[in-house]
Coordinates of C-alpha atoms and ligand atoms in Angstrom, one line a residue:
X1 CA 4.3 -19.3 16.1
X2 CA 5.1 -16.6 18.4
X3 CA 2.9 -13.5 18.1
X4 CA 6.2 -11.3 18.4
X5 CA 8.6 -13.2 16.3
X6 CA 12.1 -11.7 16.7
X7 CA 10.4 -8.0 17.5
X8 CA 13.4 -7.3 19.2
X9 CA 14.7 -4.8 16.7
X10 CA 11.3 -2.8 16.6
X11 CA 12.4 0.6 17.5
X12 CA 16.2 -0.2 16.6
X13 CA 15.5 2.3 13.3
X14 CA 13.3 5.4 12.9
X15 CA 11.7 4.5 10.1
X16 CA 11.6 7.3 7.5
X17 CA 13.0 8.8 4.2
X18 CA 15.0 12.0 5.7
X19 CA 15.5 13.3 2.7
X20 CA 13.6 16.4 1.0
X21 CA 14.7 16.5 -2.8
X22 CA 12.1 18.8 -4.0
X23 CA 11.1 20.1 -7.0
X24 CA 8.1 21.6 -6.3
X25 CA 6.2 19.1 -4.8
X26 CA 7.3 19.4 -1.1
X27 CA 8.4 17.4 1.4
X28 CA 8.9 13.5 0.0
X29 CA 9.7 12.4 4.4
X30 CA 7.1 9.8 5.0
X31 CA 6.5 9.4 8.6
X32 CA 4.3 6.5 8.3
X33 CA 3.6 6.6 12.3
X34 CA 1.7 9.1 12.1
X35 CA -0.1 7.8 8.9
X36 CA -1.0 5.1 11.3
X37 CA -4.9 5.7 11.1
X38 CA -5.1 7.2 7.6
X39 CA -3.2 3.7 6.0
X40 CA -6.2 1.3 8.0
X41 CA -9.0 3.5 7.1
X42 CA -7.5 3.1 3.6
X43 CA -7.8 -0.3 3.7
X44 CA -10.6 -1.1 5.1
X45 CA -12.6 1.3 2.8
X46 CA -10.7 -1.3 0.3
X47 CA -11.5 -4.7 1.9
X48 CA -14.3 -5.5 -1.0
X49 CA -11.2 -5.2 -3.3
X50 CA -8.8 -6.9 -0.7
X51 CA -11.3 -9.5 -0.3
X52 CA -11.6 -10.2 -4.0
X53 CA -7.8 -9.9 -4.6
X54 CA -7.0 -12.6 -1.8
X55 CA -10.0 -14.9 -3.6
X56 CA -8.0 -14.5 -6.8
X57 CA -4.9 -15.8 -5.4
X58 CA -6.4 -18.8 -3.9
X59 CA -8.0 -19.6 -7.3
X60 CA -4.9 -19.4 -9.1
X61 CA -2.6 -20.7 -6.5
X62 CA -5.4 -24.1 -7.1
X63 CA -5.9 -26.8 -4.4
X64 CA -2.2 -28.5 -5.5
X65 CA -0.5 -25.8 -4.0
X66 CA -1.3 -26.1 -0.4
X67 CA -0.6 -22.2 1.0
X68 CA 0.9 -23.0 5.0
X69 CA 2.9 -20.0 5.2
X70 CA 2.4 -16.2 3.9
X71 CA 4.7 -13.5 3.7
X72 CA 3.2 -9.1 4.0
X73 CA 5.9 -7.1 3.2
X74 CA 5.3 -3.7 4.0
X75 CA 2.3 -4.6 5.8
X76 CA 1.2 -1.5 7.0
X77 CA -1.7 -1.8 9.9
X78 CA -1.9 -5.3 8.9
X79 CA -5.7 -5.5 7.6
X80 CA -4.6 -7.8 4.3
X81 CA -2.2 -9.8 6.8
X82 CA -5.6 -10.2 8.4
X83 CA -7.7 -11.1 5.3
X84 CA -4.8 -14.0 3.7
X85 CA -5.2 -15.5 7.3
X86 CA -9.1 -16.1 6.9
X87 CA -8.6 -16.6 3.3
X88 CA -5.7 -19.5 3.8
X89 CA -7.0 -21.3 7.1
X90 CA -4.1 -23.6 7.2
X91 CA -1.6 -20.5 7.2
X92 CA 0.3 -19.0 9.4
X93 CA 0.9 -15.1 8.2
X94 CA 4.0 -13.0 9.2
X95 CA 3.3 -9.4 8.7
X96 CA 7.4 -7.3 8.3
X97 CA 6.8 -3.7 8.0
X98 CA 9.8 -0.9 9.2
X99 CA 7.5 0.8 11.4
X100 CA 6.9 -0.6 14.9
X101 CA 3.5 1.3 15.5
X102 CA 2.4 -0.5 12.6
X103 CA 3.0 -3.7 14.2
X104 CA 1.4 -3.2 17.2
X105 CA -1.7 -2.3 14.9
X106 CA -1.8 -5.4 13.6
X107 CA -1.4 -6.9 16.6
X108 CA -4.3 -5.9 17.8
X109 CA -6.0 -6.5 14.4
X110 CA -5.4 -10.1 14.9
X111 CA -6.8 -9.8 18.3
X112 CA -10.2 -8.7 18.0
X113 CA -10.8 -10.7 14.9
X114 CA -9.6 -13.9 16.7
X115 CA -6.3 -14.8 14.5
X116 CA -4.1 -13.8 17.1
X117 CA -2.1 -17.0 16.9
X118 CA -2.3 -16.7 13.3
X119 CA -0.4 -13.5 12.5
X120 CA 2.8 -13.0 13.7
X121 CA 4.9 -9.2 12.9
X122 CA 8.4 -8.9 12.4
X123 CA 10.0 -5.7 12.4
X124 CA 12.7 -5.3 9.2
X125 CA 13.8 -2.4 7.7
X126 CA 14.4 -3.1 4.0
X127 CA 16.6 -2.9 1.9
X128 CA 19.7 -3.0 4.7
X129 CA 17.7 -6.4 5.8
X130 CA 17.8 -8.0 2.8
X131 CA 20.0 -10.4 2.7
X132 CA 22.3 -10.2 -0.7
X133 CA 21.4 -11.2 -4.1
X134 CA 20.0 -14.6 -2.6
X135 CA 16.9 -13.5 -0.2
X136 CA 15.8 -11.3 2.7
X137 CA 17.2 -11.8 6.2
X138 CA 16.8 -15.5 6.6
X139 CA 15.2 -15.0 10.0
X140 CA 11.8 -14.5 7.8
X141 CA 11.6 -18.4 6.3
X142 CA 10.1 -19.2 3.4
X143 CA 6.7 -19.2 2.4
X144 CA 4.3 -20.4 -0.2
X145 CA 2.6 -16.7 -0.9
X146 CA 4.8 -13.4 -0.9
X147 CA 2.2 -10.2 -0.8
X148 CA 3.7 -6.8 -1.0
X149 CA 1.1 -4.2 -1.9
X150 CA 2.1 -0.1 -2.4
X151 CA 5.7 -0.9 -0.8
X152 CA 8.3 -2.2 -3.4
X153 CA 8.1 1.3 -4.9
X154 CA 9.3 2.8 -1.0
X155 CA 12.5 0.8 -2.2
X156 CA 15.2 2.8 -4.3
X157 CA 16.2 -0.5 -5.8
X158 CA 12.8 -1.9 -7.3
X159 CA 14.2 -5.1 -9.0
X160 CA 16.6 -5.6 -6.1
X161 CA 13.6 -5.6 -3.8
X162 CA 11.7 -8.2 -6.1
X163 CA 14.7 -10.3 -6.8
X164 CA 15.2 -11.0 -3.2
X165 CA 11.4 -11.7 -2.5
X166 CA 11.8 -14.4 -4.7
X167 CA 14.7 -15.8 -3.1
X168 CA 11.8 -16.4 0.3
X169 CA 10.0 -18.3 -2.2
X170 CA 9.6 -21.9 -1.7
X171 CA 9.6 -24.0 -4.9
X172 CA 5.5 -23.1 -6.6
X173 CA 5.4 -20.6 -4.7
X174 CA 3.8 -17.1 -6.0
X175 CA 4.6 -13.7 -5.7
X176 CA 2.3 -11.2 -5.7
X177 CA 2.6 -7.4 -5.9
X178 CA 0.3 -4.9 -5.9
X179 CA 1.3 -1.6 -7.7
X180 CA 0.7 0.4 -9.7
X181 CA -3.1 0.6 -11.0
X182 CA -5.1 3.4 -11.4
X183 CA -5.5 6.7 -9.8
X184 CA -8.5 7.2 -7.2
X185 CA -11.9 8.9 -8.6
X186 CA -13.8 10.6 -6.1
X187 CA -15.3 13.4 -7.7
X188 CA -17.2 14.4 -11.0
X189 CA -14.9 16.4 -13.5
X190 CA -17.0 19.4 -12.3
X191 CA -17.9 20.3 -8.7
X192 CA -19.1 23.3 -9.1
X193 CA -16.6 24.6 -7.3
X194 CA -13.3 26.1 -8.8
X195 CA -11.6 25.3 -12.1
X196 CA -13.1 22.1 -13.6
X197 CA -10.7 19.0 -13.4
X198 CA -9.4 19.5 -9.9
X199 CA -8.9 15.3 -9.4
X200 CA -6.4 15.3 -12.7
X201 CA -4.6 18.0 -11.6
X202 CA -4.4 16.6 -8.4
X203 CA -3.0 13.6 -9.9
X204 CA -0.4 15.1 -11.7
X205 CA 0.8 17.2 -8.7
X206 CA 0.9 13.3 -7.0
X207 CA 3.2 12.0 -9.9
X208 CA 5.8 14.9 -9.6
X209 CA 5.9 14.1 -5.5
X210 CA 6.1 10.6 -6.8
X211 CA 9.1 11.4 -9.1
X212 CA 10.4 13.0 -6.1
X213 CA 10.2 10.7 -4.2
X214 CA 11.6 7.6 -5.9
X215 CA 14.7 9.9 -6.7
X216 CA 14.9 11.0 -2.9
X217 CA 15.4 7.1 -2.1
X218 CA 18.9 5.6 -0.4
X219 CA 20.4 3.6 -3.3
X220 CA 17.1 5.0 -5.6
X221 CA 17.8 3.2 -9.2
X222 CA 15.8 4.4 -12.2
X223 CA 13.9 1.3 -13.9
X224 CA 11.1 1.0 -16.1
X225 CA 7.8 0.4 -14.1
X226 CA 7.0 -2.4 -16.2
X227 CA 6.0 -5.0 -14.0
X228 CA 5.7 -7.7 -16.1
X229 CA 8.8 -7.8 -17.1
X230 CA 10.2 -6.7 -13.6
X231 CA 8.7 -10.3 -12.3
X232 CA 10.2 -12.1 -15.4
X233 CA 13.7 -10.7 -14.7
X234 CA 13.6 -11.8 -11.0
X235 CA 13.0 -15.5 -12.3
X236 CA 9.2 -16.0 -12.2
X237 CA 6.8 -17.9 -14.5
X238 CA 3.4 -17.9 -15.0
X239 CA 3.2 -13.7 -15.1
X240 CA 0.4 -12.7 -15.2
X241 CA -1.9 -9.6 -13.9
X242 CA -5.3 -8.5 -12.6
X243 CA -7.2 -5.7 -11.0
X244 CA -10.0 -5.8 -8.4
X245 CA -11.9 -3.0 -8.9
X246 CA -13.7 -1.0 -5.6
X247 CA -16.8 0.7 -6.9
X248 CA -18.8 2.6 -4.3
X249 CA -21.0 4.8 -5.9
X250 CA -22.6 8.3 -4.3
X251 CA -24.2 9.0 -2.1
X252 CA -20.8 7.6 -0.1
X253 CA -20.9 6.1 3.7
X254 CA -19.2 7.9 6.3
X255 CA -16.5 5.8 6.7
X256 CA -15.5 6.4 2.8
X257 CA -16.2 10.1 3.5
X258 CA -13.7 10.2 6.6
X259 CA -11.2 8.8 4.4
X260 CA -11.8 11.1 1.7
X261 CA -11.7 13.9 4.1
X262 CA -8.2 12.3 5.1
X263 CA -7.0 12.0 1.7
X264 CA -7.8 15.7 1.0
X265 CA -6.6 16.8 4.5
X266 CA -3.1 15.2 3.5
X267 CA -2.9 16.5 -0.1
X268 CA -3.9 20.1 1.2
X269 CA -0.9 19.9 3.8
X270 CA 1.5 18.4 1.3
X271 CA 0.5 19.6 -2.7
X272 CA 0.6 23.2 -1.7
X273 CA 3.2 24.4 -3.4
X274 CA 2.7 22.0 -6.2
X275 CA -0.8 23.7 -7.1
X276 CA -2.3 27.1 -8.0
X277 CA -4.0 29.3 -5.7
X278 CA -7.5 28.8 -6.7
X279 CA -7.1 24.9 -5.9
X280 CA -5.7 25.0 -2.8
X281 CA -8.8 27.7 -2.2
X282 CA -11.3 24.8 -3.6
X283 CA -8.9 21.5 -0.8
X284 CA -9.8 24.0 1.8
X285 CA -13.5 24.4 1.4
X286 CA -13.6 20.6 0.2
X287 CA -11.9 20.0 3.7
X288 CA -14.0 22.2 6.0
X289 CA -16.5 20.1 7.8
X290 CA -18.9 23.1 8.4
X291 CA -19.1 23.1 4.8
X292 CA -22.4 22.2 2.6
X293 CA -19.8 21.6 -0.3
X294 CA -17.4 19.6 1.3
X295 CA -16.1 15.8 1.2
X296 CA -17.8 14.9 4.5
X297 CA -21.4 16.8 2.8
X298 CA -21.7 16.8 -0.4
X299 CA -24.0 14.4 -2.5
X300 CA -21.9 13.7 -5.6
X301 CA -18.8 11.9 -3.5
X302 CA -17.9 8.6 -4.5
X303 CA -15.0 6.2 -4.6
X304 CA -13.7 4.5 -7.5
X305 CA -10.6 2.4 -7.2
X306 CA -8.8 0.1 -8.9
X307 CA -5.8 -2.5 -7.1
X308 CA -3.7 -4.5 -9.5
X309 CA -1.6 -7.1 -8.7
X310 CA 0.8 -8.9 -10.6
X311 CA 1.9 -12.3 -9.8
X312 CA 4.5 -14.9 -10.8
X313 CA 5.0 -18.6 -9.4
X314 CA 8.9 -20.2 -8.6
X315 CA 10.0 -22.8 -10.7
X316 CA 9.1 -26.6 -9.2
X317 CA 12.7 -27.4 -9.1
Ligands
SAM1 C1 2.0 2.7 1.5 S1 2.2 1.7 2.9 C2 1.4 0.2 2.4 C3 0.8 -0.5 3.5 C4 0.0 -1.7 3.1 N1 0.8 -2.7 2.4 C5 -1.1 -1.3 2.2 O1 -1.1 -1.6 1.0 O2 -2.1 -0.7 2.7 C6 3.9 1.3 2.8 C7 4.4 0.4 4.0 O3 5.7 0.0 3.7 C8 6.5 0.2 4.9 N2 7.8 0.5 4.5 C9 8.2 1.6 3.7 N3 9.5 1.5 3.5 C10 10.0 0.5 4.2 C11 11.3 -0.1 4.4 N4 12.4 0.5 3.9 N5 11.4 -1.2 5.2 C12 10.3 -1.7 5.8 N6 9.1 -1.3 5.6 C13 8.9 -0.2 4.8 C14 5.8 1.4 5.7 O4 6.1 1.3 7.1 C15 4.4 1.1 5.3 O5 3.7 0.3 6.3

């Protein structure tokens, strides 16, 4: 397969919500560019869960389901791309994200771990790519495994988004989504440092840019997130769920630290508004490197994270 499968869109869109329908919670744009570095530092703080996730999928997929071909939608910097191609040796993976740099990344992921003729990209912006009721753009073949993980819900039409993922499925095939979950622990309920409770206010000033967000969407359509169900409507069997959990207790590595420090950079730049005084005074001495008390210091840090995935198989016949 051709490393750069039909690439020769990539850079055809701008890929990004240009819309701002705040209430509050700021600026809903997402210029995932330059979240390039931020989105692989994610996941590789995460591979112990990807890794355990893409485990689970082979065991339930079972040896009578041969996986030759695996779909990433919304791939990101391509590090699970990277994982379902040392996880399914006989695959071939095609990452499809909107955003071109993101491509490249994973590129160059496959590269220097030696699966470069293993992963291919393909640039699509969804959901003017997908291709009617019946499947995305043909141009992306079938496969036996669908993957999507954190990007349905970048979609204004959810079930639309599913329903055509399953139309790529080839008979047995599974989907699997990951979304959803749990919110991210990181810190005890008191840091000694500000107001007690700073993570759960933190999460709820992430749900309203959330809220904002989904509404913000071209063609956004309200549905109840219940997955499940979601799966069942878009013709799936065999629903079912799990979570892998990521459990790396204090004192944290650097590398978790740096992504901390990233997480809190980014909710400090875009929560202000959403959040008293006294905690954005608390995300900027949690941000400040000199600091004894912040992310990239302090002894208590930890990282506590759960990815669920929900799955459903294609009908034989
Ligand atoms: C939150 S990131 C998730 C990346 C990766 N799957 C992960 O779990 O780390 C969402 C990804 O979806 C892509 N994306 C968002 N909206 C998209 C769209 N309309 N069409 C294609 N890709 C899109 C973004 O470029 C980004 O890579």
């Amino acid at each position: 397969m051709n490393a750069h499968e039909h690439d020769a869109s990539a850079g055809r869109h701008e890929h990004r919500h240009r819309h701002t329908h705040g209430h509050g919670h700021g600026d809903t744009d997402v210029d995932w560019a330059a979240l390039a570095d931020h989105l692989e530092s994610n996941a590789e703080v995460h591979l112990p869960a990807h890794l355990q996730v893409a485990d689970r999928l082979r065991t339930l997929l079972g040896p009578d389901r041969p996986v030759r071909r695996v779909l990433d939608i919304g791939s990101g910097p391509g590090v699970m791309a990277c994982v379902f191609a040392e996880a399914f040796p006989d695959a071939e993976v095609l990452a499809v994200d909107g955003t071109p740099e993101l491509l490249e990344r994973t590129l160059t992921r496959a590269d220097r771990l030696g699966l470069a003729g293993r992963v291919a990209v393909h640039h699509t912006l969804l959901p003017e790519d997908l291709n009617g009721a019946t499947g995305i753009a043909s141009d992306l073949g079938t496969a036996d495994l669908v993957w999507s993980s954190k990007a349905v819900h970048h979609l204004g039409d959810q079930q639309g988004a599913l329903d055509a993922l399953v139309g790529v499925l080839r008979p047995g095939g599974m989907l699997a989504v990951a979304e959803g979950g749990l919110p991210m622990r990181f810190l005890p309920r008191d840091i000694g440092l500000g107001r007690p409770g700073l993570q759960a206010r933190l999460d709820a000033a992430q749900e309203g840019w959330f809220q904002d967000m989904r509404e913000g969407l071209p063609g956004s359509a309200p549905v109840v997130e219940d997955w499940p169900a979601m799966l069942g409507r878009a013709g799936l069997t065999d629903v079912r769920s799990f979570t892998a959990l990521l459990d790396l207790p204090a004192p944290l590595d650097d590398a978790g630290r740096a992504f901390l420090h990233a997480q809190l950079s980014r909710l400090r730049e875009k929560m202000d508004e959403a959040l008293d005084a006294a905690d954005v005074e608390t995300l900027d001495v949690l941000v400040d490197p000199a600091s004894e008390q912040g992310i990239l210091r302090r002894p208590d840090a930890f990282l506590l994270s759960a990815v669920t995935v929900f799955t459903g198989v294609r009908a034989s016949s």
